[in-house]
Coordinates of C-alpha atoms in Angstrom, one line a residue:
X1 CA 86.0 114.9 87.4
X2 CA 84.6 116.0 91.1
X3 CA 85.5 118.6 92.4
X4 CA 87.6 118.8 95.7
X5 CA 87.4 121.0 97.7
X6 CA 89.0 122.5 101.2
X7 CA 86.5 123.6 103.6
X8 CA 86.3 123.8 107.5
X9 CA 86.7 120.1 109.2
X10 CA 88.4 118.4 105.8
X11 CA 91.7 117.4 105.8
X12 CA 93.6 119.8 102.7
X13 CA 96.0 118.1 100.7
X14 CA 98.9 119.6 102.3
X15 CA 97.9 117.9 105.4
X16 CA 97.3 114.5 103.5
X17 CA 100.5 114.4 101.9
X18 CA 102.7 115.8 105.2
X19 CA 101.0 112.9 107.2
X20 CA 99.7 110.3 105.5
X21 CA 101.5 106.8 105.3
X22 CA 103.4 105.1 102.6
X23 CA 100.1 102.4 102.3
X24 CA 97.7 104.7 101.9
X25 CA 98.9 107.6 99.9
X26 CA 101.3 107.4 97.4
X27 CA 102.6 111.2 96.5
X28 CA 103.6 111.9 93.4
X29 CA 103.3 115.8 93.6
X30 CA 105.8 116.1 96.0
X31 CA 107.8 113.4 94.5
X32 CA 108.1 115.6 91.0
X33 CA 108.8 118.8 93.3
X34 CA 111.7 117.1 95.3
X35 CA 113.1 114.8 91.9
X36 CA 112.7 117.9 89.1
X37 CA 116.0 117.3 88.6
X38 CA 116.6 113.8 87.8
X39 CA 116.8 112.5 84.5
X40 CA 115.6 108.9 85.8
X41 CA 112.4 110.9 87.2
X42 CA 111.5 111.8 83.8
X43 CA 113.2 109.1 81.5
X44 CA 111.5 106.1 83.6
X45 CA 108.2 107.5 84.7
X46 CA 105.5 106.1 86.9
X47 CA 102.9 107.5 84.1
X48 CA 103.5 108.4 80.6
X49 CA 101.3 111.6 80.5
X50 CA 103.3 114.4 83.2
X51 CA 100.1 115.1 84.7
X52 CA 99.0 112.2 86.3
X53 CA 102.6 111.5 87.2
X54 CA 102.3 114.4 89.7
X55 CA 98.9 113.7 91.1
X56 CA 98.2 112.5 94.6
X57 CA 96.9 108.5 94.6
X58 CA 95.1 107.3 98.1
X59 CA 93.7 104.3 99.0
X60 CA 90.3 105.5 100.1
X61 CA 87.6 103.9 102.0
X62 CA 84.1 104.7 100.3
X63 CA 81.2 106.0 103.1
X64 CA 77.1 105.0 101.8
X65 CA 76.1 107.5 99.6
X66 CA 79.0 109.5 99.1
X67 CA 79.5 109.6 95.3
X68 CA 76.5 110.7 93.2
X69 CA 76.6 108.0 90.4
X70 CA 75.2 105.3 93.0
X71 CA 77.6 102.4 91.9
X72 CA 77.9 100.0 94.3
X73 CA 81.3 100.5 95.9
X74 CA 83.7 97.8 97.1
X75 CA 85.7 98.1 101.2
X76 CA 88.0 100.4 98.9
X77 CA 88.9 102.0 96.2
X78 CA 91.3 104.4 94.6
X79 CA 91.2 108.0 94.2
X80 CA 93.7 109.8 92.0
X81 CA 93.7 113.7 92.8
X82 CA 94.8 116.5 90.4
X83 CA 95.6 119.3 92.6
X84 CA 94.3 122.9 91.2
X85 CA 97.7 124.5 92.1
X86 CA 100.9 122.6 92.7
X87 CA 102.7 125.2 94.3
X88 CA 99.6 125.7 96.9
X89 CA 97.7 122.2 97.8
X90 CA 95.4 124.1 100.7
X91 CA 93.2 125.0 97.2
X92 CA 91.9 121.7 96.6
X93 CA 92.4 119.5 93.3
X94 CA 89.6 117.5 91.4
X95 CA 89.9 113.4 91.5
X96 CA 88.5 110.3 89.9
X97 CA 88.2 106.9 90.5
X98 CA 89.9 103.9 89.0
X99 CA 86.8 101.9 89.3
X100 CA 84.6 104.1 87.6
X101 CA 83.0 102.6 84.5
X102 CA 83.8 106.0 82.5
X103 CA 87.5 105.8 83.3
X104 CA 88.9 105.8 79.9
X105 CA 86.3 108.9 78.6
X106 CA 87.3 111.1 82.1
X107 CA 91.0 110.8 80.8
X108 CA 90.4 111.5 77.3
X109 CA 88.3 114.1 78.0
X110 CA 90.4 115.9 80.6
X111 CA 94.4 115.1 79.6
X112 CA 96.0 115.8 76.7
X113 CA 97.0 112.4 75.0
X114 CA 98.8 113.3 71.4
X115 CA 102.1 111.5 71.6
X116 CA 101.1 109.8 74.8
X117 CA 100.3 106.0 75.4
X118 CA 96.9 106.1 77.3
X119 CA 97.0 102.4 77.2
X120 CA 100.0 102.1 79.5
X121 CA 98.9 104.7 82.0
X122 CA 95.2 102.6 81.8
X123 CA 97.5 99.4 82.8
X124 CA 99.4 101.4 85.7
X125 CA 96.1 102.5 87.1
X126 CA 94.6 99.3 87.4
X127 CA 97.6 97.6 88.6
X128 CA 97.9 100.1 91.2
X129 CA 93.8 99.9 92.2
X130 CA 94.2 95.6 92.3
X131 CA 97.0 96.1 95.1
X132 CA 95.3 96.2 98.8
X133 CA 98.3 99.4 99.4
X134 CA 100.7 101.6 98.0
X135 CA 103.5 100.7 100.3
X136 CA 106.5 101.2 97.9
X137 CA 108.2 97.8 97.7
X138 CA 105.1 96.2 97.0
X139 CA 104.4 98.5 94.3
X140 CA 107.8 97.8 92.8
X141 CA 107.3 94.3 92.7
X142 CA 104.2 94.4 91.4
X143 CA 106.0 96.7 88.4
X144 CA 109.3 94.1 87.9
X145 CA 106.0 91.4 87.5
X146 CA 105.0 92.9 84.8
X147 CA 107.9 94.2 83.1
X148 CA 107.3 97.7 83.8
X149 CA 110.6 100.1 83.8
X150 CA 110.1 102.7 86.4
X151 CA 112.8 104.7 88.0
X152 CA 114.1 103.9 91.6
X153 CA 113.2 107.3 92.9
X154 CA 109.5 106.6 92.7
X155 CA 109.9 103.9 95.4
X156 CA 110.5 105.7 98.8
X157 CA 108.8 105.6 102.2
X158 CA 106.6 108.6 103.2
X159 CA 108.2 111.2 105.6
X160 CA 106.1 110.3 108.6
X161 CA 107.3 106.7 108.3
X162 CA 110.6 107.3 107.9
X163 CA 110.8 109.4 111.1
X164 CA 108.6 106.8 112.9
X165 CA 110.9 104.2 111.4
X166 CA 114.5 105.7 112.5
X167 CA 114.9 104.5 116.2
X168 CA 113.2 101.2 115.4
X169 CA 115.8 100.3 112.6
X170 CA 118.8 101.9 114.5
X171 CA 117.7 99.6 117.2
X172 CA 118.2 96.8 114.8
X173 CA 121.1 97.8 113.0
X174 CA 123.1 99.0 116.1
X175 CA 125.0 95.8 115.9
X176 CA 126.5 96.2 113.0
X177 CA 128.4 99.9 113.5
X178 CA 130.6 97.3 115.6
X179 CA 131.1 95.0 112.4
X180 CA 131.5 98.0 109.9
X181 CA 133.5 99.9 111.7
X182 CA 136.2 98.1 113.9
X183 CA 134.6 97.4 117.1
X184 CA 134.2 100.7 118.4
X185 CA 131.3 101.7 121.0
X186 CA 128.3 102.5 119.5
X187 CA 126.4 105.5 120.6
X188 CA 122.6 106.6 119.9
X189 CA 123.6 109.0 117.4
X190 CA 125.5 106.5 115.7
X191 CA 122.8 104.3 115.1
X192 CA 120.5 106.4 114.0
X193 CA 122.5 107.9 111.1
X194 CA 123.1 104.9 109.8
X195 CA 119.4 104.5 109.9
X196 CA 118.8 107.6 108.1
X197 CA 121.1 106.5 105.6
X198 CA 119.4 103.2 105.5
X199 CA 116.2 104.5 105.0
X200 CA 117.3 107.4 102.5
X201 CA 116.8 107.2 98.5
X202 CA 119.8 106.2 96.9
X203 CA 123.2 105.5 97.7
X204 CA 125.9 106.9 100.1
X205 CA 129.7 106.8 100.4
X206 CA 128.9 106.5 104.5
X207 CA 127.3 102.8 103.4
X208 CA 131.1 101.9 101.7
X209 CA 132.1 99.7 104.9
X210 CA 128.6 97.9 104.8
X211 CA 128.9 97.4 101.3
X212 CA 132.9 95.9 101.5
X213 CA 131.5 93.8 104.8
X214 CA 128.6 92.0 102.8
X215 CA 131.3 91.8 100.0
X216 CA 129.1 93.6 97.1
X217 CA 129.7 95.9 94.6
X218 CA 127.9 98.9 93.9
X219 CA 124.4 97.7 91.9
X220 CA 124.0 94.7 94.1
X221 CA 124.6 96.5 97.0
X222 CA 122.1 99.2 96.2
X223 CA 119.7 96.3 95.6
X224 CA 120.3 94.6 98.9
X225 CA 119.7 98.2 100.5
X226 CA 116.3 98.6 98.7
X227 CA 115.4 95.0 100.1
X228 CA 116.4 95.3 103.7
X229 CA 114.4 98.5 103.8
X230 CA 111.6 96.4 103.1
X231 CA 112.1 94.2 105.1
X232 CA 112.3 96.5 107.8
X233 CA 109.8 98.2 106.9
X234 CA 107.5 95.3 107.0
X235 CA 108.7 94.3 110.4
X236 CA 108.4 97.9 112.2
X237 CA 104.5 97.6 110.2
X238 CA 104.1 94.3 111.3
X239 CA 104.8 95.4 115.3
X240 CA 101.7 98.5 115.0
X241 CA 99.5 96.3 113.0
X242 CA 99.9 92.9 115.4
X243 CA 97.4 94.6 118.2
X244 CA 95.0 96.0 115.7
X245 CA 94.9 92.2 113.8
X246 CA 94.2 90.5 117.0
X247 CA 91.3 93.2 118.0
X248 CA 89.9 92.8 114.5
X249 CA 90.2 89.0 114.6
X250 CA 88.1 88.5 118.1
X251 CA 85.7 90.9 116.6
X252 CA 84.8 88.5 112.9
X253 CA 84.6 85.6 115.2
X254 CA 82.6 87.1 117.4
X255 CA 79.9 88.3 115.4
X256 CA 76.7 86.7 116.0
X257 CA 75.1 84.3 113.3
X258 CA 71.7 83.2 115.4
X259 CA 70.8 86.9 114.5
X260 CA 70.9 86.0 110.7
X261 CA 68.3 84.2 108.3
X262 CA 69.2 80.8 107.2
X263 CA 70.8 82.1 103.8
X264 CA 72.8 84.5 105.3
X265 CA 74.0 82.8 108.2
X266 CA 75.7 80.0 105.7
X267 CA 77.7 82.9 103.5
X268 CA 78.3 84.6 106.9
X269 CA 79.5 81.5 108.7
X270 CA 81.8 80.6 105.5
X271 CA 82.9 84.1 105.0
X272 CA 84.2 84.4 109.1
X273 CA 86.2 81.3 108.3
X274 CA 87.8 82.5 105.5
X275 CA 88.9 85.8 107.0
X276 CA 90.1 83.5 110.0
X277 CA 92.3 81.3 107.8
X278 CA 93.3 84.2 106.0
X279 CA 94.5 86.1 109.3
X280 CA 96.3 82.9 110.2
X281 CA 97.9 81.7 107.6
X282 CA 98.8 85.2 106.8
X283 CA 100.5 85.4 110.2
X284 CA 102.2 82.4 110.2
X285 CA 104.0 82.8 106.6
X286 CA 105.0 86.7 107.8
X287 CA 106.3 85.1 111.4
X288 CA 108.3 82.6 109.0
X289 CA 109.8 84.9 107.5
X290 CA 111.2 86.9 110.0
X291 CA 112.6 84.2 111.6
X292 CA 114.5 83.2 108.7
X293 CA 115.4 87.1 108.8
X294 CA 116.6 86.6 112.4
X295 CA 118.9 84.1 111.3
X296 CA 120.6 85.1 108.4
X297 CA 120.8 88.4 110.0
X298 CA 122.5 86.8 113.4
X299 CA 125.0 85.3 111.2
X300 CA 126.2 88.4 109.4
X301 CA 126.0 90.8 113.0
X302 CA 127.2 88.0 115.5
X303 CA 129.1 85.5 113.6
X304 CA 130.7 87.8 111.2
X305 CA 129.6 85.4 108.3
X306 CA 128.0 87.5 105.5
X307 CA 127.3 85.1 103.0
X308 CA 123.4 84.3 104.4
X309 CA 122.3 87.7 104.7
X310 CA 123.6 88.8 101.9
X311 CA 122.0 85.7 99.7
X312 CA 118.6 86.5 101.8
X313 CA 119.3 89.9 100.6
X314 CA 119.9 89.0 96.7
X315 CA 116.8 86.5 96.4
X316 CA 115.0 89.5 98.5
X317 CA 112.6 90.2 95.8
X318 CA 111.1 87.3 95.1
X319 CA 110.3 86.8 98.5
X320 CA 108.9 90.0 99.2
X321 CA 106.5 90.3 97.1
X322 CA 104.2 87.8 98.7
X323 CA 105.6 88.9 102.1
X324 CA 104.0 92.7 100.6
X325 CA 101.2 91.1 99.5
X326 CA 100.3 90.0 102.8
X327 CA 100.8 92.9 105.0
X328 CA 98.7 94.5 102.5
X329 CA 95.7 92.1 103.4
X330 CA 95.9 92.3 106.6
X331 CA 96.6 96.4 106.6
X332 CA 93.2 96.0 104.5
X333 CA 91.5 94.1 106.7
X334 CA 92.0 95.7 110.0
X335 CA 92.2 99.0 108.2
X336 CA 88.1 98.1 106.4
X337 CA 86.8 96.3 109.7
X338 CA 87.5 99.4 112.0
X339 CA 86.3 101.8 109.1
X340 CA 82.6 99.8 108.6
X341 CA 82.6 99.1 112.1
X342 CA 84.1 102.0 114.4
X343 CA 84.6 100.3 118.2
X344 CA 84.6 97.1 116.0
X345 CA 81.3 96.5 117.4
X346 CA 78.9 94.4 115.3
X347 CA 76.3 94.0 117.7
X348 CA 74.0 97.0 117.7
X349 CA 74.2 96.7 113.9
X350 CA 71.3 94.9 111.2
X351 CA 72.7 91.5 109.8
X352 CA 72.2 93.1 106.7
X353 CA 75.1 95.3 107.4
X354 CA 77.3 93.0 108.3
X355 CA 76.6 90.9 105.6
X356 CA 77.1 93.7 102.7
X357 CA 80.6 94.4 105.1
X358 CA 81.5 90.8 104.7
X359 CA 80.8 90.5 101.1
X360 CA 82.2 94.2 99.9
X361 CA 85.4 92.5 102.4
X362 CA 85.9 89.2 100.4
X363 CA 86.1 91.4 97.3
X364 CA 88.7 94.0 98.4
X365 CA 90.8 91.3 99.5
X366 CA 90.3 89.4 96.3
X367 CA 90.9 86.1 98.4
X368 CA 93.0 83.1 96.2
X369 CA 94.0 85.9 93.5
X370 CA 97.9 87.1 92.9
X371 CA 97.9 90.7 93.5
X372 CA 100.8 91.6 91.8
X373 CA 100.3 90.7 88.5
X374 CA 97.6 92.1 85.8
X375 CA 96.0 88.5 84.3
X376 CA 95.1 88.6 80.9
X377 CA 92.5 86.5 79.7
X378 CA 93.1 83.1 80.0
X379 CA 96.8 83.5 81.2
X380 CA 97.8 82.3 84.5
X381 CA 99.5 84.1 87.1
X382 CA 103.0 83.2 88.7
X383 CA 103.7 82.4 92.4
X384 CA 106.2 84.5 93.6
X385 CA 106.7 82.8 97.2
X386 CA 105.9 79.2 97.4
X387 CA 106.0 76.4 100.4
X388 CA 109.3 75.9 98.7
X389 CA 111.0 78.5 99.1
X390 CA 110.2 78.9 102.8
X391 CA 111.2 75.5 103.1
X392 CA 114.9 75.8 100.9
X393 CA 115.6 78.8 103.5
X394 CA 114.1 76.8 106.7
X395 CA 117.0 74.0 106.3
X396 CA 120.3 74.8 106.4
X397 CA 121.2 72.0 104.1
X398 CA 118.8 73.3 101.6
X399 CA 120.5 76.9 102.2
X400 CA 123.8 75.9 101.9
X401 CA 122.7 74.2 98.5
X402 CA 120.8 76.9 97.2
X403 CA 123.5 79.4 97.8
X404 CA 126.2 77.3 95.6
X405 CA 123.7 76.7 93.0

């Protein structure tokens, strides 16, 4: 493995972890630190072997040049650290890549595997590197695809997000203090504690009246709690990301094909159209859903009729996923364009380099391909969220329908 190390001008570990987000850096060190104690940490792990399941996984985009075997690197790829010390991160770690073609003899080599199922740790790894982010509800569905047991606890948002989520979803939820509570006034601290809660891991006896007013018990309830935190987190990503999608979008269609040869022009030209029907259709599926969100959610907060939401809330998985999937493309896209092309400025640049940014794109995105699912040869993947299901929640005769079935 390389070695990593903490010099003058590079971001240590500590500071990685302490402000990353939830889609790029999924922080397991910290995670083992905080959940020693719980037997579901343990029993139901991420990873089999207990060292990766403390390491530090990040969505990383590649610069030219900078890893010494000179493979050809896709728009991203992903880096799973070992730190050197877990009780000080400021002294570096070593890492390796998931794409590396020497994957399997860096773990053997490294690890300890006696006892220890290397082939379901290989699975996790490249399940995790196929997903465009490591935003937790999208890695959770991708796990539930794929029959994978892992405990709850592995599934929560980052520290920065949940701090720059709080006043957005007490914003949202301050209707419904009103609801749980008997009418009375609501105030800002109020709403954000029931944010906090919302957005905490686990379950608590504060949520009791918003579990009895969506008429739940206890398991479903903490289900429908995982899910609306995903869908609010989705929505709080989705209002950052919508300036930075339209900026990246003006800048693909605005790159200039007179400049290219013949040859290139054509993969160019049909590459630009892709990423626009990608960014569109993209955009309308996650505006769908949201509206449908609006709804359901309208009824439950102003019409004091639970029974949509909390069917929205119950089917939540299924639809998710895709709606995960999606973000995650577009987080990838803006996230790569800006990355290979600071300013998002393509003009000063050789064809040649926006061609091999196109192409390295195309791949990261892995356009046409279910993300959440590891294909085995010759087996087809399954749809998770289909015309038909936007369509069963669009119409409220299909609703009502669905919801006695």
């Amino acid at each position: 493995m390389r070695a990593l190390t903490s010099v003058a001008g590079v971001q240590s570990l500590r500071s990685i972890t302490a402000r990353s987000s939830s889609a790029r850096v999924l922080d397991l060190h910290s995670l083992a630190l905080d959940a020693g104690e719980d037997p579901d940490h343990r029993a139901r792990p991420m990873f089999m072997h207990p060292v990766l399941n403390r390491t530090i996984i990040v969505k990383h985009h590649p610069r030219v040049g900078e890893f010494e075997n000179g493979l050809e690197r896709g728009a991203i790829v992903t880096k799973v650290i070992f730190p050197f010390d877990p009780t000080d991160l400021d002294l570096g770690g070593q890492f390796l890549l998931v794409d590396d073609p020497d994957l399997v003899d860096q773990l053997a080599r490294h690890l300890d595997w006696r006892d220890i199922d290397m082939g379901r740790d290989l699975m996790m790894l490249r399940l995790i590197d196929r997903l465009p982010t490591l935003d937790p509800f999208l890695l959770h569905e991708a796990f539930v695809a794929n029959k994978i047991d892992v405990a709850p606890c592995y599934f929560r948002l980052s520290a920065t997000d949940k701090t720059e989520m709080r006043d957005f979803v007490a914003r949202q939820v301050e209707t419904l203090i009103g609801l749980c509570f008997g009418g009375i006034t609501v105030s800002d601290a109020q709403a954000k504690r029931l944010s906090e809660l919302i957005l905490a891991e686990g379950d608590s006896p504060e949520l009791a009246p918003l579990r009895m007013a969506m008429r739940m018990e206890s398991v479903e309830f903490a289900q429908a709690m995982f899910c609306w935190k995903a869908v609010l987190y989705y929505r709080w990503r989705s209002r950052l990301l919508g300036p930075e999608i339209k900026a990246t979008h003006r800048s693909i269609i605005g790159v200039e094909l007179s400049r290219f040869d013949p040859d290139s022009a054509r993969f160019a030209r049909a590459a630009i159209s892709q990423l626009e029907a990608l960014v569109l259709d993209c955009e309308r599926r996650i505006a769908e859903m949201f509206r449908i969100y609006d709804e359901v959610f309208d009824a439950l907060t102003a019409q004091r009729t639970p029974e949509p939401f909390r069917r929205f809330l119950i089917d939540g998985p299924r639809l998710f996923a895709r709606l995960g999937e999606r973000m995650g493309r577009l987080e990838q896209l803006t996230s790569y364009w800006s990355h290979q092309f600071p300013g998002l400025r393509t003009r000063q640049l050789r064809p040649e380099a926006i061609y091999d940014g196109l192409r390295n794109l195309l791949s990261a995105l892995s356009l046409g391909t279910p993300l959440t699912e590891v294909a085995q040869d010759g087996e087809k993947t399954e749809q998770v969220w289909t015309e038909g299901d936007l369509e069963a929640w669009s119409s409220p005769k299909r609703r009502g329908r669905r919801a006695a079935s």
